[in-house]
Tab-separated table of C-alpha atoms in Angstrom:
chain	number	residue	atom	x	y	z
A	12	MET	CA	0.003	0.005	-0.003
A	13	ARG	CA	1.367	3.420	-0.981
A	14	THR	CA	2.348	5.691	1.874
A	15	LYS	CA	-0.185	8.388	0.891
A	16	THR	CA	-3.031	5.869	0.567
A	17	LYS	CA	-2.158	4.319	3.910
A	18	GLY	CA	-2.137	7.759	5.520
A	19	LEU	CA	-5.566	8.642	4.164
A	20	LEU	CA	-6.902	5.266	5.329
A	21	LEU	CA	-5.532	5.786	8.852
A	22	ALA	CA	-7.015	9.290	9.025
A	23	PHE	CA	-10.340	7.994	7.695
A	24	LEU	CA	-10.429	5.316	10.410
A	25	ALA	CA	-9.670	7.990	13.031
A	26	TYR	CA	-12.584	10.144	11.873
A	27	VAL	CA	-14.929	7.132	11.768
A	28	LEU	CA	-13.987	6.229	15.356
A	29	TRP	CA	-14.471	9.843	16.493
A	30	GLY	CA	-17.846	9.842	14.792
A	31	LEU	CA	-18.903	6.662	16.612
A	32	LEU	CA	-17.836	7.998	20.024
A	33	SER	CA	-21.292	9.410	20.663
A	34	LEU	CA	-22.611	5.824	20.816
A	35	TYR	CA	-19.996	5.031	23.440
A	36	TRP	CA	-20.707	8.013	25.685
A	37	LYS	CA	-24.451	7.490	25.351
A	38	GLN	CA	-24.074	4.123	27.105
A	39	LEU	CA	-22.895	6.077	30.144
A	40	GLY	CA	-25.833	8.498	30.039
A	41	SER	CA	-26.950	7.656	33.589
A	42	ILE	CA	-23.640	8.957	34.966
A	43	PRO	CA	-23.108	12.730	35.324
A	44	ALA	CA	-20.982	14.170	32.512
A	45	TYR	CA	-18.455	15.595	34.988
A	46	ASP	CA	-17.806	12.111	36.421
A	47	ILE	CA	-17.473	10.562	32.963
A	48	PHE	CA	-15.005	13.267	32.005
A	49	ALA	CA	-12.946	12.920	35.195
A	50	TYR	CA	-12.671	9.158	34.741
A	51	ARG	CA	-11.803	9.641	31.083
A	52	ILE	CA	-8.889	11.872	32.049
A	53	LEU	CA	-7.717	9.397	34.719
A	54	TRP	CA	-7.833	6.391	32.397
A	55	THR	CA	-6.228	8.341	29.538
A	56	VAL	CA	-3.201	9.079	31.730
A	57	LEU	CA	-2.983	5.449	32.863
A	58	THR	CA	-3.411	4.200	29.289
A	59	MET	CA	-0.607	6.400	27.963
A	60	LEU	CA	1.700	5.343	30.795
A	61	VAL	CA	1.042	1.680	30.020
A	62	TYR	CA	1.617	2.429	26.314
A	63	MET	CA	4.918	4.094	27.179
A	64	VAL	CA	6.088	1.061	29.185
A	65	LEU	CA	4.906	-1.614	26.784
A	66	PHE	CA	6.469	0.035	23.712
A	67	LYS	CA	9.588	1.128	25.652
A	68	GLN	CA	9.163	4.806	24.903
A	69	HIS	CA	10.521	6.008	28.272
A	70	GLN	CA	13.525	7.850	26.872
A	71	ARG	CA	11.632	9.556	24.070
A	72	PHE	CA	8.857	10.690	26.403
A	73	LYS	CA	11.412	11.930	28.946
A	74	ARG	CA	13.433	13.764	26.297
A	75	GLU	CA	10.429	15.531	24.763
A	76	LEU	CA	8.987	16.515	28.127
A	77	GLN	CA	12.358	17.906	29.252
A	78	THR	CA	12.558	19.974	26.063
A	79	LEU	CA	9.030	21.216	26.708
A	80	TRP	CA	9.901	22.210	30.289
A	81	GLN	CA	12.883	24.239	29.076
A	82	SER	CA	10.720	26.337	26.761
A	83	LYS	CA	8.440	28.348	29.021
A	84	MET	CA	6.414	29.838	26.186
A	85	THR	CA	5.739	26.432	24.669
A	86	LEU	CA	4.869	25.108	28.125
A	87	VAL	CA	2.300	27.873	28.649
A	88	ARG	CA	0.826	27.190	25.206
A	89	MET	CA	0.464	23.490	26.019
A	90	MET	CA	-1.273	24.379	29.293
A	91	LEU	CA	-3.729	26.586	27.446
A	92	ALA	CA	-4.265	23.865	24.840
A	93	SER	CA	-5.021	21.443	27.677
A	94	LEU	CA	-7.678	23.779	29.021
A	95	PHE	CA	-9.373	24.184	25.626
A	96	ILE	CA	-9.411	20.467	24.829
A	97	THR	CA	-10.752	19.867	28.346
A	98	ILE	CA	-13.688	22.201	27.705
A	99	ASN	CA	-14.255	20.577	24.325
A	100	TRP	CA	-14.282	17.023	25.683
A	101	LEU	CA	-16.480	17.956	28.638
A	102	PHE	CA	-19.137	19.713	26.558
A	103	PHE	CA	-19.131	16.968	23.945
A	104	ILE	CA	-19.811	14.345	26.605
A	105	TRP	CA	-22.470	16.570	28.188
A	106	SER	CA	-24.223	17.207	24.861
A	107	VAL	CA	-24.386	13.512	23.906
A	108	THR	CA	-25.683	12.459	27.326
A	109	HIS	CA	-28.262	15.279	27.401
A	110	GLY	CA	-29.897	14.830	24.040
A	111	GLN	CA	-27.873	17.500	22.222
A	112	ALA	CA	-25.834	15.255	19.906
A	113	THR	CA	-27.216	17.101	16.837
A	114	GLN	CA	-25.806	20.404	18.027
A	115	ALA	CA	-22.538	18.652	18.873
A	116	SER	CA	-22.206	17.312	15.334
A	117	LEU	CA	-22.914	20.791	13.956
A	118	GLY	CA	-20.054	22.135	16.074
A	119	TYR	CA	-17.561	19.961	14.207
A	120	TYR	CA	-18.996	21.115	10.881
A	121	VAL	CA	-18.400	24.734	11.902
A	122	MET	CA	-14.957	24.089	13.411
A	123	PRO	CA	-12.883	24.376	10.179
A	124	LEU	CA	-14.564	27.709	9.447
A	125	ALA	CA	-13.796	28.882	13.002
A	126	SER	CA	-10.181	27.882	12.385
A	127	ILE	CA	-10.094	30.045	9.267
A	128	VAL	CA	-11.367	33.068	11.201
A	129	LEU	CA	-8.779	32.542	13.943
A	130	SER	CA	-5.965	32.184	11.382
A	131	LEU	CA	-7.139	35.424	9.771
A	132	VAL	CA	-7.147	37.277	13.083
A	133	PHE	CA	-4.047	35.862	14.773
A	134	LEU	CA	-1.856	34.606	11.916
A	135	LYS	CA	-2.775	37.342	9.425
A	136	GLU	CA	-3.507	34.766	6.746
A	137	THR	CA	-5.440	35.795	3.641
A	138	LEU	CA	-8.778	34.334	2.615
A	139	THR	CA	-9.933	33.072	-0.756
A	140	ASN	CA	-13.272	34.338	-2.074
A	141	ALA	CA	-14.768	30.880	-1.415
A	142	ALA	CA	-13.621	31.015	2.225
A	143	LYS	CA	-15.120	34.488	2.637
A	144	LEU	CA	-18.450	33.306	1.226
A	145	ALA	CA	-18.360	30.175	3.449
A	146	ILE	CA	-17.797	32.266	6.587
A	147	LEU	CA	-20.629	34.607	5.584
A	148	LEU	CA	-23.027	31.697	5.044
A	149	ALA	CA	-22.038	30.105	8.359
A	150	PHE	CA	-22.594	33.428	10.126
A	151	LEU	CA	-26.026	33.717	8.507
A	152	GLY	CA	-26.818	30.143	9.542
A	153	VAL	CA	-25.978	30.828	13.167
A	154	SER	CA	-27.972	34.094	13.006
A	155	VAL	CA	-31.006	32.210	11.689
A	156	LEU	CA	-30.724	29.684	14.516
A	157	ILE	CA	-30.587	32.469	17.087
A	158	TYR	CA	-33.541	34.348	15.527
A	159	GLN	CA	-35.788	31.312	14.969
A	160	THR	CA	-35.091	29.463	18.209
A	161	GLY	CA	-34.622	32.517	20.392
A	162	SER	CA	-31.388	31.188	21.886
A	163	LEU	CA	-27.710	31.011	21.036
A	164	PRO	CA	-26.528	27.552	19.827
A	165	VAL	CA	-24.076	27.431	22.720
A	166	ILE	CA	-22.970	23.793	22.325
A	167	THR	CA	-22.307	24.256	18.595
A	168	LEU	CA	-20.254	27.399	19.097
A	169	LEU	CA	-18.380	26.121	22.159
A	170	LEU	CA	-17.282	22.909	20.459
A	171	ALA	CA	-16.271	24.708	17.258
A	172	VAL	CA	-14.373	27.557	18.930
A	173	THR	CA	-12.589	25.524	21.657
A	174	PHE	CA	-11.290	22.945	19.166
A	175	ALA	CA	-10.275	25.685	16.716
A	176	LEU	CA	-8.406	27.495	19.525
A	177	TYR	CA	-6.816	24.179	20.551
A	178	GLY	CA	-5.478	23.737	16.988
A	179	LEU	CA	-4.306	27.364	16.760
A	180	ILE	CA	-2.380	27.218	20.032
A	181	LYS	CA	-0.719	23.938	19.106
A	182	LYS	CA	0.297	25.161	15.655
A	183	GLY	CA	4.083	24.895	15.359
A	184	ILE	CA	4.572	22.875	18.576
A	185	SER	CA	6.752	19.863	17.694
A	186	LEU	CA	5.664	17.635	20.574
A	187	SER	CA	4.694	14.110	19.465
A	188	SER	CA	0.968	13.359	19.609
A	189	ASP	CA	1.297	10.616	22.246
A	190	VAL	CA	3.531	12.759	24.473
A	191	ALA	CA	1.146	15.714	24.011
A	192	MET	CA	-1.808	13.539	24.987
A	193	LEU	CA	-0.068	12.385	28.162
A	194	PHE	CA	0.849	15.998	29.053
A	195	GLU	CA	-2.650	17.380	28.369
A	196	ALA	CA	-4.405	14.670	30.367
A	197	SER	CA	-1.861	14.868	33.214
A	198	PHE	CA	-2.219	18.632	33.441
A	199	ILE	CA	-5.973	18.354	33.973
A	200	LEU	CA	-5.808	15.182	36.089
A	201	PRO	CA	-5.429	16.949	39.513
A	202	VAL	CA	-8.694	18.814	38.895
A	203	GLY	CA	-10.408	15.562	37.931
A	204	LEU	CA	-9.135	13.788	41.022
A	205	VAL	CA	-10.230	16.623	43.319
A	206	TYR	CA	-13.686	16.433	41.783
A	207	LEU	CA	-13.903	12.627	42.111
A	208	PHE	CA	-12.749	12.578	45.736
A	209	LEU	CA	-14.469	15.687	47.100
A	210	PHE	CA	-17.511	16.479	44.970
A	211	SER	CA	-18.608	13.408	43.030
A	212	LYS	CA	-21.658	11.589	44.330
A	213	VAL	CA	-21.029	8.587	42.088
A	214	ARG	CA	-19.165	5.597	43.506
A	215	LEU	CA	-17.706	2.917	41.243
A	216	PHE	CA	-19.224	0.092	43.326
A	217	GLU	CA	-22.673	1.639	42.695
A	218	LEU	CA	-22.243	1.349	38.932
A	219	SER	CA	-22.928	-1.759	36.890
A	220	PHE	CA	-20.092	-4.000	35.756
A	221	PHE	CA	-20.693	-2.846	32.149
A	222	GLU	CA	-20.447	0.829	33.113
A	223	ASN	CA	-17.225	0.242	35.026
A	224	ILE	CA	-15.717	-1.538	32.015
A	225	LEU	CA	-16.703	1.320	29.720
A	226	LEU	CA	-15.093	3.857	32.077
A	227	MET	CA	-11.887	1.811	32.203
A	228	LEU	CA	-11.776	1.592	28.434
A	229	SER	CA	-12.285	5.345	27.990
A	230	GLY	CA	-8.521	5.936	27.979
A	231	ILE	CA	-8.026	3.508	25.097
A	232	ILE	CA	-11.073	4.955	23.299
A	233	THR	CA	-9.462	8.384	23.594
A	234	ALA	CA	-5.979	7.301	22.550
A	235	ILE	CA	-6.585	5.070	19.517
A	236	PRO	CA	-8.228	7.550	17.093
A	237	LEU	CA	-5.778	10.319	18.036
A	238	LEU	CA	-2.768	8.063	17.378
A	239	LEU	CA	-4.312	6.828	14.104
A	240	PHE	CA	-4.837	10.431	13.045
A	241	ALA	CA	-1.279	11.422	13.964
A	242	GLU	CA	0.118	8.534	11.901
A	243	GLY	CA	-2.212	9.431	9.046
A	244	VAL	CA	-1.119	13.039	8.724
A	245	LYS	CA	2.516	11.914	8.694
A	246	ARG	CA	1.884	9.974	5.499
A	247	ALA	CA	-0.786	11.981	3.625
A	248	PRO	CA	-1.024	15.673	2.640
A	249	LEU	CA	-2.871	17.670	5.297
A	250	ASN	CA	-5.160	19.328	2.744
A	251	GLN	CA	-6.401	15.910	1.575
A	252	VAL	CA	-6.834	14.705	5.155
A	253	GLY	CA	-8.868	17.854	5.747
A	254	PHE	CA	-11.436	16.892	3.130
A	255	ILE	CA	-12.383	13.696	4.978
A	256	GLN	CA	-12.724	15.381	8.395
A	257	TYR	CA	-16.459	15.826	7.715
A	258	VAL	CA	-16.871	12.034	8.069
A	259	ASN	CA	-16.841	12.626	11.852
A	260	PRO	CA	-19.747	15.112	12.229
A	261	THR	CA	-21.726	13.360	9.484
A	262	ILE	CA	-21.638	10.067	11.409
A	263	GLN	CA	-22.499	11.948	14.615
A	264	LEU	CA	-25.464	13.632	12.961
A	265	LEU	CA	-26.785	10.386	11.467
A	266	ILE	CA	-26.510	8.667	14.857
A	267	ALA	CA	-28.227	11.597	16.619
A	268	VAL	CA	-31.221	11.509	14.244
A	269	THR	CA	-31.549	7.762	13.524
A	270	VAL	CA	-30.336	6.122	16.738
A	271	PHE	CA	-30.935	8.693	19.480
A	272	GLY	CA	-34.171	9.889	17.904
A	273	GLU	CA	-33.290	13.573	18.067
A	274	SER	CA	-35.318	15.764	15.741
A	275	MET	CA	-34.863	19.094	14.009
A	276	THR	CA	-37.474	21.779	13.857
A	277	ARG	CA	-37.991	23.654	10.581
A	278	ALA	CA	-36.330	26.653	12.139
A	279	GLU	CA	-33.257	24.634	13.062
A	280	LEU	CA	-33.173	22.942	9.641
A	281	GLY	CA	-33.033	26.350	7.952
A	282	GLY	CA	-30.029	27.433	10.000
A	283	PHE	CA	-28.304	24.052	9.665
A	284	SER	CA	-28.828	24.115	5.882
A	285	LEU	CA	-26.984	27.430	5.570
A	286	ILE	CA	-24.109	26.020	7.611
A	287	TRP	CA	-23.963	22.862	5.492
A	288	LEU	CA	-23.957	25.045	2.397
A	289	ALA	CA	-21.048	26.989	3.914
A	290	VAL	CA	-19.142	23.718	4.383
A	291	LEU	CA	-19.859	22.717	0.755
A	292	VAL	CA	-18.643	26.090	-0.531
A	293	PHE	CA	-15.520	25.768	1.623
A	294	ILE	CA	-14.719	22.263	0.284
A	295	VAL	CA	-15.286	23.257	-3.358
A	296	GLY	CA	-13.076	26.301	-2.829
A	297	GLN	CA	-10.312	24.146	-1.381
A	298	ILE	CA	-10.506	21.758	-4.341
A	299	MET	CA	-10.285	24.647	-6.809
A	300	THR	CA	-7.327	26.131	-4.939
A	301	ILE	CA	-5.441	22.821	-5.018
A	302	LYS	CA	-6.142	22.326	-8.719
A	303	ALA	CA	-4.964	25.876	-9.487
A	304	SER	CA	-1.735	25.373	-7.508
A	305	LYS	CA	-0.946	22.177	-9.445
A	306	LYS	CA	-1.222	24.011	-12.747
A	307	GLU	CA	1.282	26.645	-11.685
């Protein structure tokens, strides 16, 4: 298998697994989202430590973490990235377990457009006409949702903006994905442990055997797609990997409507349609840009 094809396949598998995660978290719907999140952080740290030992990555992990510690600016950026991915994970789990999986899926449709806006503001990047039109359509879509429903689509915007900020902050940081995952989870772990020991009203012995197993596996469930994605982008062009990222929210949306039985009002459908149109315009614009660059 060619390197590029293998990379695209690995990235595709990562997006499929991310898309299916809503099914996983839904099984834990009887447990408060804060508890699920805290246990996810705990088991992610333990999973990455076991991974480090089994694959004898001690020296590489130690070397990269020492380099990170020596660069104070990079360390602060990683701490901020940890906070944003924490907010993203927490609200995604909350939305799935509270019947808001549709809004969650929409957040990941909007995320690439949010990334474009952030790159324009903070990195001074220029926009193509297609990107400008896509952002305008997405803005109109959100405006329609606010007007028709009378409320801000908080979950959609939070998931989109926090993940876009996470990507912006990590841009240019050379830390390996597995080391970064261990750092991010470890940074938040003390907060999770404080919550579990002092504030949580859920005790593991009160949960079913199945729920305990799912909580224990949450670290692996978190690690596998991220590692697949990291290996994928090493082998395939990032712009091509970007085109298949919509597999994730599409699967989430289909699950929300067909499996969870969530519905859309006409008002919501109008706003969502504008946002989907924005995504389509963005994708077509990207394809045209790539084709034009190949001719040069």
